[in-house]
Coordinates of C-alpha atoms in Angstrom, one line a residue:
M497 CA 8.7 0.9 29.7
P498 CA 9.5 0.7 26.0
D499 CA 11.1 3.7 24.4
W500 CA 8.6 6.0 22.6
P501 CA 8.6 7.2 19.8
I502 CA 10.2 4.2 18.2
F503 CA 13.7 4.6 16.9
D504 CA 15.0 1.1 15.9
A505 CA 18.8 0.4 15.7
T506 CA 20.3 0.7 12.3
S507 CA 22.5 -1.7 10.3
K508 CA 26.1 -0.7 9.9
T509 CA 26.5 -3.2 7.0
F510 CA 23.4 -2.2 5.1
P511 CA 23.0 1.5 5.9
L512 CA 20.6 2.9 3.3
Y513 CA 16.9 3.2 4.3
S514 CA 14.0 4.8 2.4
R515 CA 10.3 5.6 2.8
A516 CA 9.8 4.4 -0.8
N517 CA 7.0 1.9 -1.2
V518 CA 6.4 1.5 2.5
G519 CA 5.0 5.0 2.5
E520 CA 2.1 3.8 0.4
I521 CA 0.9 1.4 3.1
F522 CA 2.1 3.3 6.1
P523 CA 1.9 7.1 5.3
D524 CA 1.5 7.8 9.0
P525 CA 3.4 6.7 12.1
I526 CA 2.9 3.2 13.3
S527 CA 1.1 2.8 16.6
P528 CA 2.8 1.0 19.5
L529 CA 0.4 -1.9 19.5
N530 CA 0.7 -2.5 15.7
A531 CA 4.5 -2.3 15.9
S532 CA 4.7 -4.9 18.6
V533 CA 1.8 -7.3 18.0
G534 CA 0.9 -6.7 14.3
F535 CA 2.5 -5.4 11.2
Q536 CA 6.1 -4.6 12.1
E537 CA 6.5 -7.5 14.5
Y538 CA 5.8 -10.1 11.9
L539 CA 6.6 -8.5 8.5
E540 CA 10.3 -8.2 9.5
P541 CA 10.8 -12.0 10.0
G542 CA 8.5 -12.7 7.1
W543 CA 10.6 -10.5 4.8
R544 CA 13.8 -12.1 6.0
D545 CA 12.4 -15.5 5.2
A546 CA 11.3 -14.3 1.7
F547 CA 14.8 -13.1 0.8
V548 CA 16.3 -16.4 1.9
A549 CA 13.6 -18.3 -0.1
C550 CA 14.7 -16.4 -3.2
G551 CA 18.2 -17.9 -2.8
V552 CA 20.0 -14.5 -2.7
W553 CA 21.5 -15.1 0.8
D554 CA 21.1 -17.0 4.0
H555 CA 20.0 -15.7 7.4
D556 CA 23.5 -15.1 8.5
V557 CA 23.7 -12.0 6.3
Y558 CA 21.6 -10.0 8.7
D559 CA 23.3 -7.9 11.4
A560 CA 22.9 -10.0 14.6
G561 CA 22.6 -7.1 16.9
V562 CA 19.9 -5.3 14.9
G563 CA 16.4 -6.5 15.5
R564 CA 14.9 -4.7 12.5
N565 CA 17.3 -5.2 9.6
I566 CA 14.7 -4.7 6.9
L567 CA 11.8 -2.7 8.3
P568 CA 12.9 -0.4 11.1
A569 CA 10.9 2.6 12.4
F570 CA 12.5 6.0 12.9
G571 CA 10.3 8.4 14.8
S572 CA 7.7 5.6 14.5
Y573 CA 7.7 6.0 10.7
L574 CA 8.5 2.8 8.9
Y575 CA 11.4 2.5 6.5
I576 CA 12.7 -0.2 4.0
N577 CA 16.3 -1.2 4.0
M578 CA 17.2 -0.3 0.4
S579 CA 20.8 -1.6 0.8
L580 CA 19.3 -5.1 1.1
M581 CA 16.9 -4.5 -1.8
R582 CA 19.8 -3.4 -4.0
L583 CA 21.8 -6.5 -3.0
F584 CA 18.8 -8.6 -4.0
G585 CA 19.0 -6.9 -7.4
V586 CA 22.7 -7.4 -7.7
R587 CA 22.4 -11.1 -7.1
V588 CA 19.4 -11.9 -9.3
P589 CA 20.7 -12.5 -12.8
G590 CA 19.7 -9.9 -15.3
M591 CA 18.4 -7.4 -12.7
G592 CA 20.9 -5.1 -11.0
A593 CA 20.7 -2.4 -8.4
E594 CA 19.6 0.2 -10.9
A595 CA 16.5 -1.8 -11.7
V596 CA 15.6 -1.9 -8.0
D597 CA 16.2 1.8 -7.7
L598 CA 13.8 2.5 -10.6
Q599 CA 11.1 0.3 -9.2
Y600 CA 11.2 1.7 -5.6
F601 CA 12.7 5.2 -5.8
G602 CA 11.3 6.2 -9.2
D603 CA 13.1 9.5 -9.9
M604 CA 13.4 11.0 -6.5
P605 CA 16.4 13.4 -6.0
G606 CA 19.1 12.9 -3.5
I607 CA 19.4 9.1 -3.7
P608 CA 23.0 7.9 -3.0
S609 CA 24.4 5.8 -5.8
Y610 CA 24.8 2.1 -5.3
E611 CA 28.5 2.4 -6.0
S612 CA 28.9 4.6 -2.9
E613 CA 27.9 1.6 -0.7
R614 CA 29.0 -1.4 -2.7
R615 CA 30.4 -4.1 -0.4
D616 CA 33.2 -6.6 -1.2
F617 CA 30.8 -9.6 -0.8
D618 CA 27.9 -8.2 -2.9
D619 CA 28.9 -10.1 -6.0
D620 CA 28.6 -13.8 -5.1
P621 CA 28.4 -16.3 -8.0
A622 CA 27.1 -19.1 -5.7
Y623 CA 24.2 -17.1 -4.5
S624 CA 23.5 -15.7 -8.0
E625 CA 23.3 -19.3 -9.3
K626 CA 20.8 -20.1 -6.6
A627 CA 18.9 -16.9 -7.4
G628 CA 19.0 -17.9 -11.1
A629 CA 17.3 -21.2 -10.3
W630 CA 14.7 -19.4 -8.3
L631 CA 14.2 -17.0 -11.2
M632 CA 13.6 -19.7 -13.7
N633 CA 11.6 -22.2 -11.6
D634 CA 9.7 -20.0 -9.2
V635 CA 9.1 -16.9 -11.2
L636 CA 9.3 -17.4 -15.0
L637 CA 7.9 -21.0 -15.1
A638 CA 5.3 -20.7 -12.4
Q639 CA 1.9 -21.6 -13.7
G640 CA -0.5 -20.5 -10.9
L641 CA -0.8 -19.2 -7.4
P642 CA -1.6 -22.2 -5.3
A643 CA 0.1 -20.9 -2.1
Y644 CA -1.8 -17.6 -2.4
D645 CA -5.1 -19.3 -3.1
A646 CA -4.5 -21.4 0.1
D647 CA -3.7 -18.3 2.1
R648 CA -6.9 -16.7 0.8
A649 CA -8.9 -19.8 1.8
E650 CA -7.3 -19.8 5.3
V651 CA -8.0 -16.1 6.0
L652 CA -11.6 -16.5 4.7
A653 CA -12.0 -19.4 7.2
I654 CA -10.6 -17.2 10.0
R655 CA -13.1 -14.5 9.1
G656 CA -15.9 -16.9 8.7
E657 CA -15.3 -18.3 12.2
R658 CA -14.9 -14.9 13.8
P659 CA -16.4 -14.9 17.2
D660 CA -18.7 -12.2 18.5
V661 CA -15.9 -10.1 20.0
A662 CA -18.4 -8.3 22.3
S663 CA -19.1 -11.7 24.0
L664 CA -15.4 -12.4 24.7
S665 CA -13.7 -11.8 28.1
D666 CA -10.9 -9.3 28.2
S667 CA -8.3 -12.1 28.4
Q668 CA -10.0 -13.8 25.4
L669 CA -9.7 -10.5 23.4
V670 CA -6.0 -10.3 24.2
E671 CA -5.6 -14.0 23.3
R672 CA -7.2 -13.5 19.9
L673 CA -5.2 -10.3 19.3
T674 CA -2.0 -12.2 19.8
S675 CA -2.9 -15.6 18.4
F676 CA -2.1 -15.1 14.7
G677 CA 1.6 -14.4 14.8
D678 CA 2.7 -17.5 12.7
V679 CA 0.0 -16.9 10.2
Q680 CA 0.9 -13.2 9.8
Q681 CA 4.6 -14.1 9.3
R682 CA 3.7 -16.6 6.6
F683 CA 1.3 -14.3 4.8
F684 CA 3.8 -11.5 4.9
Q685 CA 6.5 -13.8 3.6
H686 CA 4.3 -14.7 0.6
H687 CA 3.5 -11.1 0.1
I688 CA 7.2 -10.1 -0.1
E689 CA 8.0 -13.0 -2.3
S690 CA 5.3 -12.1 -4.8
S691 CA 6.4 -8.4 -4.6
L692 CA 10.0 -9.5 -5.5
K693 CA 8.7 -11.8 -8.2
S694 CA 6.5 -9.2 -9.8
G695 CA 9.4 -6.7 -9.8
V696 CA 11.5 -9.2 -11.7
G697 CA 8.7 -9.8 -14.1
L698 CA 8.1 -6.1 -14.8
G699 CA 11.8 -5.6 -15.3
A700 CA 12.1 -8.5 -17.7
V701 CA 9.2 -7.2 -19.8
A702 CA 10.7 -3.7 -19.9
Q703 CA 14.1 -5.1 -21.0
V704 CA 12.6 -7.0 -23.9
A705 CA 10.6 -3.9 -25.0
A706 CA 13.7 -1.8 -24.9
A707 CA 15.8 -4.4 -26.7
V708 CA 13.5 -4.3 -29.8
G709 CA 13.4 -0.5 -29.7
R710 CA 9.9 -0.1 -28.2
P711 CA 10.6 0.9 -24.6
E712 CA 7.3 2.9 -24.5
L713 CA 5.4 -0.4 -24.6
G714 CA 6.9 -1.7 -21.4
L715 CA 4.0 -0.6 -19.2
T716 CA 1.3 -1.2 -21.9
L717 CA 2.3 -4.9 -21.9
V718 CA 1.3 -5.2 -18.2
S719 CA -1.9 -3.1 -18.4
G720 CA -5.4 -4.3 -18.2
I721 CA -4.4 -7.8 -17.0
G722 CA -7.6 -8.3 -15.0
D723 CA -8.2 -10.2 -11.8
V724 CA -6.3 -7.7 -9.6
D725 CA -7.7 -7.8 -6.1
S726 CA -7.0 -4.2 -5.2
A727 CA -9.3 -3.1 -8.1
G728 CA -12.2 -5.3 -6.7
P729 CA -13.8 -2.6 -4.5
S730 CA -14.2 -0.3 -7.6
N731 CA -16.6 -2.8 -9.2
G732 CA -18.6 -3.1 -6.0
M733 CA -18.9 0.6 -5.5
W734 CA -19.7 1.1 -9.1
S735 CA -22.7 -1.1 -8.8
L736 CA -23.8 0.8 -5.7
S737 CA -23.3 4.1 -7.4
R738 CA -25.6 3.0 -10.3
L739 CA -28.4 2.4 -7.7
A740 CA -27.8 5.8 -6.1
R741 CA -28.3 7.8 -9.3
T742 CA -32.2 7.9 -9.2
G743 CA -35.2 7.5 -7.1
P744 CA -35.4 7.4 -3.3
V745 CA -31.8 6.2 -2.9
A746 CA -30.6 9.3 -4.8
A747 CA -32.7 11.5 -2.7
L748 CA -31.0 10.3 0.4
F749 CA -27.6 10.9 -1.1
D750 CA -28.7 14.3 -2.3
A751 CA -29.3 15.3 1.3
G752 CA -25.6 14.9 2.0
V753 CA -23.2 12.2 3.2
A754 CA -23.3 13.3 6.8
G755 CA -25.8 11.0 8.5
L756 CA -26.4 9.1 5.3
D757 CA -25.8 5.6 6.8
E758 CA -28.3 6.3 9.5
R759 CA -30.9 7.5 7.0
I760 CA -30.4 4.4 4.8
V761 CA -30.9 2.1 7.8
A762 CA -34.0 4.0 9.0
S763 CA -35.7 3.9 5.6
T764 CA -38.4 1.3 4.8
D765 CA -38.7 2.2 1.1
P766 CA -38.2 -1.0 -0.9
A767 CA -35.6 0.6 -3.2
V768 CA -33.6 1.8 -0.2
V769 CA -33.9 -1.6 1.5
A770 CA -32.5 -3.3 -1.6
F771 CA -29.7 -0.8 -1.7
R772 CA -28.9 -1.5 2.0
A773 CA -28.8 -5.2 1.3
Q774 CA -26.2 -4.7 -1.5
L775 CA -24.3 -2.2 0.7
D776 CA -24.2 -4.7 3.6
A777 CA -22.9 -7.4 1.2
F778 CA -20.2 -5.1 -0.1
L779 CA -19.2 -4.1 3.5
A780 CA -19.1 -7.8 4.5
E781 CA -16.6 -8.5 1.7
W782 CA -14.5 -5.4 2.1
D783 CA -14.9 -4.4 5.8
F784 CA -11.1 -4.5 6.2
R785 CA -10.5 -1.9 3.5
G786 CA -9.8 1.8 4.3
P787 CA -7.1 4.4 4.5
G788 CA -3.9 3.0 6.0
E789 CA -5.6 -0.3 6.4
W790 CA -2.5 -2.2 7.7
E791 CA -2.4 0.2 10.7
L792 CA -4.6 -1.3 13.5
R793 CA -5.7 2.2 14.6
S794 CA -7.2 3.1 11.2
K795 CA -10.9 3.2 10.5
T796 CA -12.0 0.9 7.8
W797 CA -15.2 0.7 5.7
G798 CA -16.7 -1.9 8.0
L799 CA -16.2 0.3 11.1
A800 CA -17.1 3.5 9.4
P801 CA -19.5 2.9 6.4
E802 CA -19.7 6.6 5.7
L803 CA -16.2 6.4 4.3
A804 CA -17.4 4.0 1.6
L805 CA -20.6 6.0 1.0
H806 CA -18.5 9.1 0.5
T807 CA -16.8 7.5 -2.5
V808 CA -20.0 6.0 -3.8
D809 CA -21.4 9.6 -3.8
R810 CA -18.5 10.8 -5.9
M811 CA -19.1 7.9 -8.4
R812 CA -22.8 8.7 -8.9
T813 CA -22.0 11.5 -11.3
V814 CA -19.8 9.4 -13.6
G815 CA -21.4 8.2 -16.8
D816 CA -21.9 4.5 -17.6
D817 CA -19.2 4.6 -20.2
E818 CA -16.6 5.2 -17.4
A819 CA -17.4 1.8 -15.8
P820 CA -14.3 0.0 -14.4
A821 CA -15.0 -2.9 -16.7
V822 CA -15.2 -0.7 -19.8
K823 CA -11.9 1.0 -18.9
N824 CA -10.2 -2.3 -18.2
A825 CA -11.4 -3.8 -21.5
A826 CA -10.0 -0.8 -23.4
R827 CA -6.6 -1.1 -21.7
A828 CA -6.6 -4.9 -22.3
A829 CA -7.1 -4.3 -26.0
E830 CA -4.1 -2.0 -26.0
R831 CA -2.1 -4.6 -24.2
E832 CA -3.1 -7.3 -26.7
A833 CA -2.1 -5.0 -29.6
A834 CA 1.3 -4.2 -28.0
T835 CA 1.8 -7.9 -27.4
A836 CA 1.1 -8.7 -31.0
S837 CA 3.6 -6.0 -32.1
L838 CA 6.4 -7.4 -30.0
R839 CA 5.6 -10.9 -31.2
E840 CA 6.0 -9.8 -34.7
L841 CA 9.3 -8.1 -34.0
L842 CA 10.6 -11.2 -32.3
A843 CA 9.2 -13.7 -34.9
G844 CA 12.7 -14.5 -36.3
N845 CA 14.3 -15.1 -32.9
A846 CA 12.9 -18.2 -31.2
E847 CA 15.0 -17.8 -28.1
A848 CA 14.1 -14.2 -27.6
A849 CA 10.4 -14.9 -28.4
G850 CA 10.4 -17.6 -25.7
Q851 CA 12.0 -15.3 -23.2
F852 CA 9.4 -12.6 -23.9
E853 CA 6.5 -15.0 -23.5
A854 CA 7.8 -16.2 -20.1
A855 CA 8.4 -12.7 -18.9
L856 CA 5.0 -11.5 -20.0
H857 CA 3.3 -14.4 -18.3
A858 CA 5.3 -13.9 -15.1
A859 CA 4.7 -10.2 -14.9
A860 CA 0.9 -10.7 -15.1
L861 CA 0.9 -13.7 -12.8
W862 CA 3.0 -12.1 -10.0
L863 CA 1.3 -8.7 -10.2
R864 CA -1.9 -10.6 -9.4
G865 CA -0.1 -12.5 -6.7
R866 CA 1.3 -9.4 -5.2
E867 CA -2.2 -7.7 -4.9
R868 CA -3.7 -11.0 -3.7
S869 CA -1.2 -11.4 -0.9
R870 CA -1.5 -7.8 0.0
T871 CA -5.3 -8.1 0.3
T872 CA -5.1 -11.4 2.2
S873 CA -2.7 -9.8 4.8
A874 CA -5.0 -6.8 5.1
M875 CA -7.9 -9.2 5.9
L876 CA -5.9 -10.7 8.7
V877 CA -4.9 -7.4 10.1
H878 CA -8.6 -6.6 10.5
E879 CA -9.0 -9.7 12.6
L880 CA -6.5 -8.1 15.1
R881 CA -8.1 -4.7 14.9
L882 CA -11.6 -5.9 16.0
P883 CA -10.6 -7.4 19.4
A884 CA -8.2 -4.5 20.1
L885 CA -10.9 -2.0 19.4
E886 CA -13.4 -3.9 21.6
L887 CA -10.8 -3.9 24.4
G888 CA -10.4 -0.1 23.9
R889 CA -14.2 0.4 24.0
R890 CA -14.4 -1.3 27.4
G891 CA -11.4 0.7 28.7
A892 CA -13.1 3.9 27.7
A893 CA -16.5 2.9 29.1
A894 CA -14.8 2.1 32.4
G895 CA -13.0 5.4 32.4
H896 CA -9.5 3.9 32.1
L897 CA -9.0 5.4 28.6
D898 CA -10.2 8.7 27.3
T899 CA -11.1 7.1 23.9
P900 CA -11.2 3.5 22.6
E901 CA -8.4 4.4 20.2
Q902 CA -5.9 4.9 23.1
I903 CA -5.7 1.1 23.4
Y904 CA -3.3 1.3 20.4
M905 CA -0.8 3.2 22.5
L906 CA 0.0 0.1 24.5
F907 CA 2.9 -2.2 23.6
A908 CA 2.3 -6.0 23.4
E909 CA 4.4 -6.7 26.5
E910 CA 2.1 -4.3 28.5
L911 CA -1.2 -6.1 27.7
G912 CA -1.0 -8.5 30.6
D913 CA -0.3 -5.7 33.1
Y914 CA -3.0 -3.6 31.5
L915 CA -5.6 -6.3 32.1
A916 CA -4.5 -6.7 35.7
N917 CA -4.6 -2.9 36.5
P918 CA -5.9 -0.8 33.6
G919 CA -6.0 2.4 35.6
A920 CA -2.2 2.3 35.9
F921 CA -1.9 3.0 32.2
T922 CA -4.3 6.0 31.9
A923 CA -1.7 8.6 32.2
V924 CA 0.8 6.6 30.1
V925 CA -1.4 6.1 27.1
R926 CA -2.6 9.7 27.3
E927 CA 0.9 11.0 27.1
R928 CA 1.9 8.6 24.3
E929 CA -1.1 9.6 22.3
Q930 CA -0.1 13.3 22.5
V931 CA 3.3 12.4 21.2
Y932 CA 1.9 10.1 18.6
L933 CA -0.5 12.8 17.2
D934 CA 2.3 15.3 17.1
L935 CA 4.4 12.9 15.0
F936 CA 1.9 13.4 12.2
D937 CA 3.2 17.0 11.8
H938 CA 6.8 15.7 11.4
E939 CA 8.0 15.1 7.9
P940 CA 10.1 11.9 7.8
P941 CA 13.3 12.1 5.7
F942 CA 12.7 10.2 2.4
V943 CA 16.1 8.7 2.6
V944 CA 18.3 7.9 5.7
V945 CA 21.9 6.9 5.4
G946 CA 23.3 5.4 8.6
D947 CA 21.6 6.8 11.8
P948 CA 18.5 8.9 11.3
P949 CA 18.6 12.5 12.4
P950 CA 16.9 13.2 15.8
L951 CA 13.2 14.1 15.7
A952 CA 14.0 17.7 16.6
E953 CA 15.8 18.1 13.3
W954 CA 12.9 16.9 11.2
K955 CA 10.9 19.4 9.2
R956 CA 7.4 20.3 10.3
R957 CA 4.6 19.8 7.7
S958 CA 2.8 22.8 9.2
A959 CA 5.9 25.0 8.5
R960 CA 6.4 23.9 4.9
T961 CA 6.5 26.5 2.2
R962 CA 6.1 25.8 -1.5
T963 CA 6.5 27.5 -4.8
T964 CA 3.4 27.4 -6.9
A965 CA 4.0 26.0 -10.4
Q966 CA 3.3 28.6 -13.1
V967 CA 1.5 28.3 -16.4
G968 CA 3.8 26.5 -18.9
E969 CA 5.8 24.9 -16.2
V970 CA 6.5 21.1 -16.5
I971 CA 6.9 18.8 -13.6
Q972 CA 8.8 15.7 -14.6
G973 CA 8.0 12.3 -13.0
V974 CA 8.1 8.7 -13.9
S975 CA 5.6 6.9 -16.1
G976 CA 3.0 4.8 -14.2
C977 CA 0.6 4.3 -17.1
T978 CA 0.8 5.6 -20.7
G979 CA -1.6 8.0 -22.4
V980 CA -2.3 11.8 -22.5
T981 CA -5.2 13.8 -21.1
R982 CA -6.1 17.3 -20.0
G983 CA -8.4 18.2 -17.1
R984 CA -8.9 20.1 -13.9
A985 CA -6.5 19.2 -11.1
R986 CA -8.1 18.2 -7.9
I987 CA -5.7 18.0 -4.9
F988 CA -6.5 15.3 -2.4
T989 CA -4.5 14.7 0.8
D990 CA -6.5 11.6 1.7
P991 CA -9.2 9.5 0.0
D992 CA -11.9 11.0 2.2
D993 CA -10.9 14.6 1.5
D994 CA -13.9 17.0 1.1
A995 CA -12.5 18.1 -2.3
E996 CA -14.8 17.5 -5.2
L997 CA -13.8 15.0 -7.9
E998 CA -16.0 15.3 -11.0
P999 CA -15.8 13.2 -14.2
G1000 CA -12.8 14.3 -16.3
D1001 CA -10.9 15.7 -13.2
I1002 CA -7.3 14.7 -12.6
L1003 CA -6.6 13.2 -9.2
V1004 CA -3.4 14.7 -7.6
A1005 CA -2.4 12.9 -4.4
P1006 CA 0.7 12.6 -2.2
I1007 CA 0.6 8.8 -2.4
T1008 CA -2.1 6.2 -2.6
D1009 CA -3.1 2.8 -1.1
P1010 CA -6.0 0.5 -2.0
S1011 CA -8.6 2.6 -0.3
W1012 CA -8.0 5.3 -2.9
T1013 CA -8.8 2.9 -5.8
P1014 CA -12.5 3.7 -6.3
L1015 CA -11.5 7.4 -6.8
F1016 CA -9.5 6.4 -9.8
V1017 CA -12.8 5.5 -11.6
A1018 CA -14.0 9.1 -11.6
A1019 CA -10.5 10.5 -12.6
S1020 CA -9.2 11.0 -16.1
A1021 CA -5.6 10.7 -14.9
V1022 CA -3.6 10.3 -11.7
V1023 CA -0.5 12.2 -10.4
V1024 CA 1.3 11.3 -7.2
D1025 CA 4.1 12.9 -5.4
V1026 CA 6.0 9.7 -4.5
G1027 CA 5.9 6.4 -6.4
A1028 CA 7.4 4.2 -9.0
P1029 CA 6.2 1.9 -11.8
F1030 CA 5.8 -0.8 -9.1
S1031 CA 3.6 1.4 -6.8
H1032 CA -0.1 1.1 -6.1
A1033 CA -1.2 4.1 -8.1
A1034 CA 0.6 2.8 -11.2
I1035 CA -0.8 -0.7 -11.0
V1036 CA -4.4 0.4 -10.6
S1037 CA -4.1 3.1 -13.3
R1038 CA -2.9 0.4 -15.7
E1039 CA -5.9 -1.7 -14.8
L1040 CA -8.4 1.1 -15.3
G1041 CA -6.6 2.5 -18.4
I1042 CA -5.9 6.1 -17.2
P1043 CA -2.7 8.0 -17.6
C1044 CA -0.5 8.1 -14.5
V1045 CA 2.6 10.0 -13.5
V1046 CA 4.3 8.9 -10.3
S1047 CA 7.3 10.5 -8.5
A1048 CA 6.1 13.9 -9.5
S1049 CA 7.9 15.7 -6.7
D1050 CA 5.7 17.8 -4.5
A1051 CA 2.9 17.9 -7.1
T1052 CA 0.2 18.3 -4.4
G1053 CA 2.0 21.3 -3.1
R1054 CA 2.9 23.0 -6.4
I1055 CA -0.1 22.4 -8.6
P1056 CA -2.9 24.8 -7.8
D1057 CA -6.2 23.1 -7.0
G1058 CA -8.5 23.7 -10.0
A1059 CA -5.8 24.4 -12.5
T1060 CA -6.0 22.9 -15.9
I1061 CA -3.1 20.5 -16.4
E1062 CA -2.0 18.0 -19.0
V1063 CA -0.8 14.6 -17.9
D1064 CA 1.4 12.8 -20.4
G1065 CA 1.8 9.3 -18.9
T1066 CA 4.1 8.3 -21.8
A1067 CA 6.6 11.1 -21.4
A1068 CA 5.9 11.2 -17.6
T1069 CA 5.2 14.9 -17.5
V1070 CA 2.6 17.1 -15.9
T1071 CA 2.2 20.5 -17.6
I1072 CA 0.4 23.5 -16.1
I1073 CA -1.9 24.8 -18.9
G1074 CA -3.9 27.4 -17.1

């Protein structure tokens, strides 16, 4: 049987690994099924292909004896190979390892310097020339997102042709679960390519702003760009929240979120029926979205509508002037003003002005591309989740599994044997699940150099002690979005936390993924423990026009819930006021 928990082999050539960035989409341990038939299985080769497509190296750079050069799991927590990310930065003209560190690490302490791991072959003029051609032709001069539009059309067709999984045989469920490998790999390759391209665009814009003495405008220039897919659910939930403010729909919400979906379905009131129709349309479009949505085991809004209704309930109290479109328009106006300022400063230098325009266009284009490819991939992951869950439901109904969710404790190579004799796996998946759930209490090291420490040496979250920040204390982070605001800190550990978030409150979270996005609408600012200017919290904050500080180390543990704090997104500080 496969080893469990998952500890993949490490690269001796590229020994630096980090939870940076990947912790946003995988804050929790990856399940065996997702590691072997879903996300990890196909993102690794897709990521390899993406690097090669950028011209920075060929496939022979990867360690032949290491199956997961780029995306290994240690203790079943996913890591990014930051040595390879730094090498990418070194070989792309005008970038550098330091720029990569800023985008992915933010300002996290304890990060080994690039110089401590520099290899003799890192600087390679031939590959830098190829990467330069990629930078010019595929990044700066790109005019649209045709490949990403085609991917979107393809996944929409897959969703549109989705069979009724309840009518499929067990073997047909496994066939569907395992039939999208090539598509997953291509979608993931495009996602990584767009991520790399958007990072280059962001860096180029920041360099121009710094060169003319206005570094503070670097993030403003990429704010409020619009058409960012991850912000889409906010608009849909906003419309639902307006309908839930008055009348019979509001009365149902006022009775509490528990059982709300059932009460809405049971009601025959015309207003509630109309609300239900709009809710169904929203869930049909965004059924794949939810906390940790790239993990097959996660519940999504389509499977648990109460998750979406919980957020709609929070948004009901927000005034109309806080609408996502209103916030985005305000931030777009700031972006246009900043753009005009830089154009004026560069007016006498045609070459620099041209470089600025190309960088500005590329940054906006590839930020959209990154969020589009991310959403497209999440849609496809949901098409794997549904047959897996149906197989789990049948196993639980037959008594082979304790719960449907135990199906995710199988590895891909065990699916055939499971179909032949499911009872033989009852004890196996039960034991694996106990280990899996215990992994949630382990705190994965943020950085691993070489081999990871054994699980027994990892800190326990339940044993963590923290020092509460005192009045006047300042927590330094990294700017995710400019602006200054004061408000009440509300500490959230996940987007469905029971904590209240009222208009004007400041959202303080460990890390965020797209399922958190609607909460940003009600917040006056966002603070996250881990992140960088490239992270989800920063991108969405810039779209909605609210100050954001990322990489604010242990903010969720140190800031008292309910404390008044000041968030200065420009200076990247969080100050405890009282």
